[in-house]
Amino acid sequence: NITLDYDNRDQNLYGYRTINLLNAHSDPSFQRTVLYSHIARHYTAAPKANFVHVVVNGESWGIYINDQQYNKDFINDWFDRRDGVRWKIPAGPTGRSLTYEGDKREDYWGFELKSKDTPKSWQDLIKLCKTLDGLPKDKVSSVDSILSIDRALWFLALDNVLIDSDGYYSRGSDYVIYQEPQFGRFHVLPYDNNETFRFPGGGGPPGSGIRGEQPSGVQLNPFSGEYDDMKPLLSRLLADPEISSRYAAHVRTIVDEWLDWKKIGPISNQYYKLIDEEIEKDTRKHSSYADFILNMTDTLDAGRRPLPGLKSFVEERRTYILSLPEFKKPTPKIESVKLAAINGKASALPAKK
């Protein structure tokens, strides 16, 4: 983590004051964070990510992934303002997944407040957890007044489709939350996504909250966790049939638009060509050059769990999801959307399907 304005308040890099350099630990392809960010930013507020060549005093230290800092600049990019409350929930054991733990701030030890610490910030977070905990199945949509349901669904869909083995579905952690000040509404957003494009993993007992059989390979059911009370974003929101259907539609959208090597392959190959020469020369990287080449397409034996190749993951994950009954149904086609004035205010009329 490099603070560029540490000594000179006016110093920045292309307008950014802080950069995070990731060493591609456990990712021989070097691409997982960048690919995930590229896809996620089409659907929700997610950090930018790119590649940088680090040179220290004229000596090359190789390629690093530059992951955007979760700060006021990030908030301004997406919400056109710099205030509000920012939370970070780092990777760790299950238990920081917005479950209600009590009315004391000490009960929420896993939540890191990244903005000004005020009693109201903690009170509002606890209120959100308590609301989710006691949410009746027929009142799920009412939580939208304090939690952006649609953003939460995109977050969950990305987390599952691209299998973040260190994310919400697995551990209930490794994400960020933003509470915008105008309406006090919470937005759950992705962050720290180097553990994506993988086989399923994480905390909880085997089969906990999982629909169907225990995952094998890339066969993680998109509704995994829907019965897990320790993951209320899944179990509470997906209890509503209409919201569950919207979630399924988001899953299908990501699969149709991105889980296709004909679409994402050229982007991945472009990244490969961009960094290949420096990766080959780098003597400090955590994996071999041979694995860098191979993991573009094929599975590697990488310790606790094999690491799928990017191409094999995309192809096999797409085949599996589209084989499930929920995703064999015909999808609606939006033919037109019209804008009309109702009582002097613009309102979108129902679209034709």
Short mmCIF file of C-alpha atoms in Angstrom, two decimals:
data_model
loop_
_atom_site.label_atom_id
_atom_site.label_comp_id
_atom_site.label_asym_id
_atom_site.label_seq_id
_atom_site.Cartn_x
_atom_site.Cartn_y
_atom_site.Cartn_z
CA ASN A 1 0.00 0.00 0.00
CA ILE A 2 1.67 3.21 -1.18
CA THR A 3 0.39 6.62 -0.09
CA LEU A 4 1.64 8.96 -2.78
CA ASP A 5 0.73 12.15 -0.91
CA TYR A 6 2.36 11.05 2.36
CA ASP A 7 5.01 13.77 2.16
CA ASN A 8 3.55 16.09 -0.50
CA ARG A 9 -0.21 16.66 -0.16
CA ASP A 10 -0.47 17.59 -3.85
CA GLN A 11 1.30 14.50 -5.19
CA ASN A 12 -0.75 11.83 -6.97
CA LEU A 13 -0.54 9.29 -9.78
CA TYR A 14 -3.05 9.97 -12.56
CA GLY A 15 -5.32 11.58 -9.97
CA TYR A 16 -5.04 8.79 -7.36
CA ARG A 17 -3.41 9.34 -3.97
CA THR A 18 -3.05 5.69 -2.90
CA ILE A 19 -2.26 2.48 -4.78
CA ASN A 20 -2.33 -1.17 -3.65
CA LEU A 21 0.23 -3.47 -5.24
CA LEU A 22 -0.69 -7.18 -5.13
CA ASN A 23 1.97 -9.83 -5.71
CA ALA A 24 -0.40 -12.35 -7.39
CA HIS A 25 -0.04 -14.78 -4.49
CA SER A 26 -1.71 -18.11 -5.40
CA ASP A 27 -2.56 -16.82 -8.89
CA PRO A 28 0.05 -17.96 -11.45
CA SER A 29 -2.02 -16.36 -14.24
CA PHE A 30 -1.69 -12.89 -12.60
CA GLN A 31 -5.12 -12.16 -14.13
CA ARG A 32 -7.83 -13.12 -11.65
CA THR A 33 -8.20 -9.77 -9.87
CA VAL A 34 -8.11 -7.80 -13.12
CA LEU A 35 -10.58 -10.05 -14.96
CA TYR A 36 -13.00 -10.09 -12.03
CA SER A 37 -12.87 -6.30 -11.73
CA HIS A 38 -13.42 -5.89 -15.47
CA ILE A 39 -16.58 -8.00 -15.32
CA ALA A 40 -17.95 -6.74 -11.99
CA ARG A 41 -17.74 -3.06 -12.98
CA HIS A 42 -20.38 -3.71 -15.64
CA TYR A 43 -22.96 -4.45 -12.92
CA THR A 44 -22.01 -2.78 -9.64
CA ALA A 45 -19.57 -0.45 -7.89
CA ALA A 46 -16.26 -2.31 -7.95
CA PRO A 47 -12.60 -1.25 -7.82
CA LYS A 48 -10.48 -0.64 -10.88
CA ALA A 49 -7.57 -3.03 -11.37
CA ASN A 50 -4.66 -3.06 -13.78
CA PHE A 51 -1.06 -4.20 -14.17
CA VAL A 52 2.02 -2.21 -13.21
CA HIS A 53 5.70 -2.86 -13.74
CA VAL A 54 7.51 -2.03 -10.50
CA VAL A 55 11.06 -0.69 -10.81
CA VAL A 56 12.99 0.21 -7.63
CA ASN A 57 16.12 2.35 -8.10
CA GLY A 58 16.43 1.13 -11.68
CA GLU A 59 15.99 -2.54 -10.76
CA SER A 60 12.95 -4.45 -12.03
CA TRP A 61 10.79 -6.09 -9.35
CA GLY A 62 8.37 -7.53 -11.88
CA ILE A 63 4.65 -7.24 -12.59
CA TYR A 64 2.19 -6.39 -9.81
CA ILE A 65 -1.58 -6.01 -9.85
CA ASN A 66 -2.70 -2.51 -8.88
CA ASP A 67 -6.05 -2.74 -7.06
CA GLN A 68 -7.93 0.49 -6.41
CA GLN A 69 -8.02 1.70 -2.80
CA TYR A 70 -11.42 1.67 -1.07
CA ASN A 71 -11.41 5.35 -0.10
CA LYS A 72 -13.17 8.63 -0.83
CA ASP A 73 -11.88 8.61 -4.42
CA PHE A 74 -13.58 5.26 -5.00
CA ILE A 75 -16.85 6.55 -3.48
CA ASN A 76 -16.68 9.66 -5.64
CA ASP A 77 -16.20 7.52 -8.78
CA TRP A 78 -19.47 5.67 -8.19
CA PHE A 79 -21.67 7.86 -5.98
CA ASP A 80 -20.53 11.34 -7.01
CA ARG A 81 -19.75 12.34 -3.43
CA ARG A 82 -16.97 11.81 -0.91
CA ASP A 83 -18.83 11.47 2.38
CA GLY A 84 -20.75 8.56 3.89
CA VAL A 85 -19.69 5.57 5.99
CA ARG A 86 -17.26 2.97 4.68
CA TRP A 87 -16.81 -0.52 6.14
CA LYS A 88 -14.34 -3.23 5.22
CA ILE A 89 -14.88 -6.87 6.15
CA PRO A 90 -11.54 -8.65 5.59
CA ALA A 91 -11.07 -12.33 4.85
CA GLY A 92 -11.48 -14.65 7.80
CA PRO A 93 -13.69 -17.26 9.47
CA THR A 94 -17.45 -17.20 9.00
CA GLY A 95 -19.21 -14.80 11.38
CA ARG A 96 -18.95 -11.37 9.77
CA SER A 97 -21.68 -11.88 7.22
CA LEU A 98 -24.21 -9.33 8.60
CA THR A 99 -25.62 -11.75 11.15
CA TYR A 100 -27.15 -10.15 14.23
CA GLU A 101 -24.77 -10.68 17.16
CA GLY A 102 -26.27 -8.32 19.76
CA ASP A 103 -26.62 -4.61 20.45
CA LYS A 104 -23.02 -3.83 21.43
CA ARG A 105 -20.39 -2.68 18.97
CA GLU A 106 -17.91 -5.11 20.57
CA ASP A 107 -20.02 -7.95 19.15
CA TYR A 108 -19.06 -6.85 15.62
CA TRP A 109 -15.30 -7.17 15.95
CA GLY A 110 -14.82 -8.26 12.32
CA PHE A 111 -16.09 -5.01 10.82
CA GLU A 112 -13.41 -2.41 10.11
CA LEU A 113 -14.70 1.16 10.01
CA LYS A 114 -12.72 3.01 7.31
CA SER A 115 -14.35 6.43 7.82
CA LYS A 116 -14.95 8.57 10.92
CA ASP A 117 -15.85 6.49 13.97
CA THR A 118 -19.20 7.65 15.39
CA PRO A 119 -21.79 5.93 17.61
CA LYS A 120 -24.38 6.35 14.84
CA SER A 121 -22.23 4.40 12.37
CA TRP A 122 -22.27 1.37 14.66
CA GLN A 123 -25.94 1.82 15.56
CA ASP A 124 -26.93 1.82 11.89
CA LEU A 125 -24.82 -1.26 11.12
CA ILE A 126 -26.35 -3.14 14.06
CA LYS A 127 -29.83 -2.04 12.95
CA LEU A 128 -29.18 -3.48 9.48
CA CYS A 129 -28.06 -6.82 10.94
CA LYS A 130 -31.02 -6.92 13.32
CA THR A 131 -33.46 -6.10 10.52
CA LEU A 132 -32.08 -8.90 8.33
CA ASP A 133 -32.19 -11.33 11.24
CA GLY A 134 -35.90 -10.79 11.94
CA LEU A 135 -37.05 -10.34 8.35
CA PRO A 136 -40.33 -12.21 7.61
CA LYS A 137 -40.44 -13.99 4.26
CA ASP A 138 -43.40 -11.88 3.11
CA LYS A 139 -41.64 -8.60 4.01
CA VAL A 140 -38.26 -9.10 2.37
CA SER A 141 -38.69 -6.26 -0.12
CA SER A 142 -39.18 -3.81 2.76
CA VAL A 143 -35.47 -3.99 3.62
CA ASP A 144 -34.74 -2.11 0.39
CA SER A 145 -35.27 1.14 2.28
CA ILE A 146 -32.02 0.55 4.23
CA LEU A 147 -30.22 -1.95 1.98
CA SER A 148 -29.91 -1.77 -1.80
CA ILE A 149 -31.33 -5.19 -2.65
CA ASP A 150 -30.39 -5.06 -6.32
CA ARG A 151 -26.76 -4.19 -5.60
CA ALA A 152 -26.67 -6.99 -3.03
CA LEU A 153 -27.99 -9.43 -5.65
CA TRP A 154 -25.33 -8.41 -8.18
CA PHE A 155 -22.69 -8.82 -5.45
CA LEU A 156 -23.97 -12.31 -4.62
CA ALA A 157 -24.29 -13.34 -8.27
CA LEU A 158 -20.72 -12.29 -9.10
CA ASP A 159 -19.45 -13.95 -5.91
CA ASN A 160 -21.02 -17.26 -6.93
CA VAL A 161 -20.72 -17.36 -10.73
CA LEU A 162 -17.02 -16.47 -10.68
CA ILE A 163 -16.53 -18.54 -7.48
CA ASP A 164 -14.75 -16.35 -4.97
CA SER A 165 -13.46 -19.12 -2.70
CA ASP A 166 -12.68 -16.52 -0.02
CA GLY A 167 -15.89 -14.52 -0.41
CA TYR A 168 -19.41 -14.22 0.97
CA TYR A 169 -20.94 -17.55 -0.09
CA SER A 170 -17.98 -19.44 1.41
CA ARG A 171 -16.84 -17.49 4.49
CA GLY A 172 -19.24 -14.57 4.70
CA SER A 173 -16.29 -12.19 4.50
CA ASP A 174 -13.88 -10.31 2.22
CA TYR A 175 -16.15 -7.52 0.96
CA VAL A 176 -16.93 -3.85 1.66
CA ILE A 177 -20.02 -1.87 2.63
CA TYR A 178 -20.87 1.75 1.90
CA GLN A 179 -23.68 3.66 3.62
CA GLU A 180 -24.60 6.72 1.58
CA PRO A 181 -25.63 9.70 3.75
CA GLN A 182 -28.65 11.05 1.88
CA PHE A 183 -30.96 8.13 2.65
CA GLY A 184 -28.76 6.11 5.02
CA ARG A 185 -28.90 3.16 2.61
CA PHE A 186 -26.27 0.40 2.68
CA HIS A 187 -24.56 -0.96 -0.44
CA VAL A 188 -22.69 -4.29 -0.28
CA LEU A 189 -19.83 -4.31 -2.77
CA PRO A 190 -17.06 -6.67 -3.95
CA TYR A 191 -13.43 -6.21 -2.98
CA ASP A 192 -10.20 -8.25 -2.80
CA ASN A 193 -11.03 -10.75 -5.54
CA ASN A 194 -7.77 -12.61 -6.21
CA GLU A 195 -9.34 -15.88 -4.97
CA THR A 196 -11.80 -16.02 -7.91
CA PHE A 197 -12.11 -18.32 -10.94
CA ARG A 198 -11.45 -21.25 -8.60
CA PHE A 199 -12.98 -24.42 -7.26
CA PRO A 200 -15.33 -23.87 -4.28
CA GLY A 201 -13.90 -23.57 -0.80
CA GLY A 202 -14.32 -21.68 2.46
CA GLY A 203 -15.79 -22.05 5.92
CA GLY A 204 -18.80 -23.87 7.31
CA PRO A 205 -19.54 -27.58 7.61
CA PRO A 206 -19.71 -29.63 4.39
CA GLY A 207 -22.98 -29.04 2.57
CA SER A 208 -23.99 -26.18 4.89
CA GLY A 209 -26.86 -24.32 3.27
CA ILE A 210 -26.11 -25.84 -0.13
CA ARG A 211 -28.84 -26.79 -2.57
CA GLY A 212 -28.14 -30.21 -4.06
CA GLU A 213 -24.96 -32.23 -3.68
CA GLN A 214 -21.61 -31.15 -2.26
CA PRO A 215 -19.76 -29.11 -4.94
CA SER A 216 -17.37 -30.97 -7.21
CA GLY A 217 -14.99 -29.11 -9.51
CA VAL A 218 -16.74 -25.95 -10.72
CA GLN A 219 -20.18 -27.36 -9.85
CA LEU A 220 -21.15 -24.85 -7.19
CA ASN A 221 -24.94 -24.33 -7.30
CA PRO A 222 -25.83 -20.64 -7.84
CA PHE A 223 -28.25 -20.95 -4.90
CA SER A 224 -25.63 -22.30 -2.49
CA GLY A 225 -26.23 -20.80 0.94
CA GLU A 226 -29.90 -20.00 0.47
CA TYR A 227 -30.76 -21.97 3.64
CA ASP A 228 -27.72 -20.86 5.65
CA ASP A 229 -28.79 -18.61 8.54
CA MET A 230 -25.16 -17.53 8.97
CA LYS A 231 -25.32 -15.80 5.59
CA PRO A 232 -28.46 -13.62 5.76
CA LEU A 233 -27.89 -11.85 2.45
CA LEU A 234 -28.45 -15.23 0.84
CA SER A 235 -30.94 -16.90 3.17
CA ARG A 236 -33.13 -13.84 3.83
CA LEU A 237 -33.17 -12.23 0.39
CA LEU A 238 -33.57 -15.45 -1.61
CA ALA A 239 -36.51 -16.50 0.59
CA ASP A 240 -38.64 -14.09 -1.46
CA PRO A 241 -39.59 -15.82 -4.78
CA GLU A 242 -39.58 -12.58 -6.77
CA ILE A 243 -36.19 -11.49 -5.44
CA SER A 244 -34.84 -15.00 -5.93
CA SER A 245 -36.00 -14.85 -9.55
CA ARG A 246 -34.25 -11.51 -10.00
CA TYR A 247 -31.07 -13.03 -8.57
CA ALA A 248 -31.36 -15.94 -11.02
CA ALA A 249 -31.74 -13.41 -13.84
CA HIS A 250 -28.55 -11.66 -12.71
CA VAL A 251 -26.73 -15.00 -12.69
CA ARG A 252 -27.97 -15.74 -16.20
CA THR A 253 -26.91 -12.27 -17.40
CA ILE A 254 -23.34 -12.75 -16.15
CA VAL A 255 -23.19 -16.23 -17.70
CA ASP A 256 -24.56 -15.04 -21.05
CA GLU A 257 -22.47 -11.89 -21.28
CA TRP A 258 -19.13 -13.00 -19.77
CA LEU A 259 -18.87 -16.72 -19.04
CA ASP A 260 -17.95 -17.36 -22.65
CA TRP A 261 -14.34 -17.82 -23.74
CA LYS A 262 -15.17 -16.25 -27.11
CA LYS A 263 -15.91 -13.04 -25.18
CA ILE A 264 -13.44 -13.12 -22.31
CA GLY A 265 -10.68 -15.09 -24.06
CA PRO A 266 -9.52 -12.20 -26.29
CA ILE A 267 -9.35 -9.92 -23.21
CA SER A 268 -7.36 -12.51 -21.28
CA ASN A 269 -5.01 -13.03 -24.23
CA GLN A 270 -4.48 -9.28 -24.47
CA TYR A 271 -3.47 -9.19 -20.79
CA TYR A 272 -1.21 -12.20 -21.34
CA LYS A 273 0.66 -10.52 -24.18
CA LEU A 274 0.97 -7.30 -22.18
CA ILE A 275 2.74 -8.88 -19.19
CA ASP A 276 4.35 -12.02 -20.68
CA GLU A 277 7.83 -10.64 -21.29
CA GLU A 278 8.25 -9.21 -17.78
CA ILE A 279 6.74 -12.30 -16.12
CA GLU A 280 9.32 -14.49 -17.88
CA LYS A 281 12.21 -12.30 -16.67
CA ASP A 282 10.92 -11.90 -13.09
CA THR A 283 12.91 -13.91 -10.52
CA ARG A 284 10.85 -12.79 -7.48
CA LYS A 285 7.40 -14.06 -8.46
CA HIS A 286 5.69 -16.71 -6.31
CA SER A 287 5.10 -19.19 -9.16
CA SER A 288 6.94 -20.41 -12.21
CA TYR A 289 6.80 -19.04 -15.74
CA ALA A 290 5.64 -22.47 -16.92
CA ASP A 291 2.65 -22.27 -14.57
CA PHE A 292 1.91 -18.74 -15.81
CA ILE A 293 1.54 -20.12 -19.34
CA LEU A 294 -0.29 -23.31 -18.36
CA ASN A 295 -2.83 -21.67 -16.02
CA MET A 296 -4.24 -19.66 -18.90
CA THR A 297 -5.94 -22.85 -20.04
CA ASP A 298 -5.29 -25.85 -17.79
CA THR A 299 -5.72 -26.90 -14.16
CA LEU A 300 -2.68 -26.82 -11.87
CA ASP A 301 -2.05 -28.95 -8.80
CA ALA A 302 -1.73 -26.07 -6.33
CA GLY A 303 -1.65 -27.49 -2.81
CA ARG A 304 -4.93 -27.82 -0.88
CA ARG A 305 -7.10 -27.48 -3.97
CA PRO A 306 -6.27 -27.72 -7.66
CA LEU A 307 -6.33 -24.37 -9.48
CA PRO A 308 -8.45 -24.41 -12.65
CA GLY A 309 -7.15 -22.82 -15.82
CA LEU A 310 -8.96 -19.63 -16.79
CA LYS A 311 -10.26 -21.11 -20.05
CA SER A 312 -11.30 -24.44 -18.53
CA PHE A 313 -13.05 -22.63 -15.65
CA VAL A 314 -15.06 -20.39 -17.97
CA GLU A 315 -16.12 -23.23 -20.26
CA GLU A 316 -16.94 -25.78 -17.55
CA ARG A 317 -18.69 -23.28 -15.27
CA ARG A 318 -20.89 -22.08 -18.14
CA THR A 319 -21.82 -25.64 -19.12
CA TYR A 320 -22.72 -26.55 -15.54
CA ILE A 321 -24.88 -23.50 -14.76
CA LEU A 322 -26.78 -23.69 -18.04
CA SER A 323 -27.49 -27.39 -17.38
CA LEU A 324 -29.52 -26.56 -14.25
CA PRO A 325 -33.34 -26.48 -14.55
CA GLU A 326 -33.60 -22.84 -13.38
CA PHE A 327 -31.44 -21.69 -16.27
CA LYS A 328 -32.97 -23.77 -19.04
CA LYS A 329 -36.08 -21.61 -19.09
CA PRO A 330 -36.49 -19.06 -21.91
CA THR A 331 -35.36 -15.56 -20.94
CA PRO A 332 -37.57 -12.51 -21.53
CA LYS A 333 -36.63 -10.09 -24.29
CA ILE A 334 -37.16 -6.38 -23.59
CA GLU A 335 -38.57 -4.90 -26.79
CA SER A 336 -39.03 -1.31 -25.67
CA VAL A 337 -38.91 1.07 -22.73
CA LYS A 338 -40.79 4.38 -22.77
CA LEU A 339 -40.41 7.37 -20.49
CA ALA A 340 -43.60 9.18 -19.51
CA ALA A 341 -44.46 12.08 -17.21
CA ILE A 342 -46.76 11.16 -14.32
CA ASN A 343 -47.87 14.03 -12.06
CA GLY A 344 -45.13 16.15 -13.50
CA LYS A 345 -42.39 13.59 -12.79
CA ALA A 346 -40.63 11.28 -15.22
CA SER A 347 -41.50 7.61 -14.75
CA ALA A 348 -40.57 4.52 -16.75
CA LEU A 349 -43.59 2.65 -18.08
CA PRO A 350 -43.62 -1.17 -17.85
CA ALA A 351 -41.50 -2.66 -20.60
CA LYS A 352 -43.00 -4.93 -23.21
CA LYS A 353 -41.74 -8.51 -23.09
#
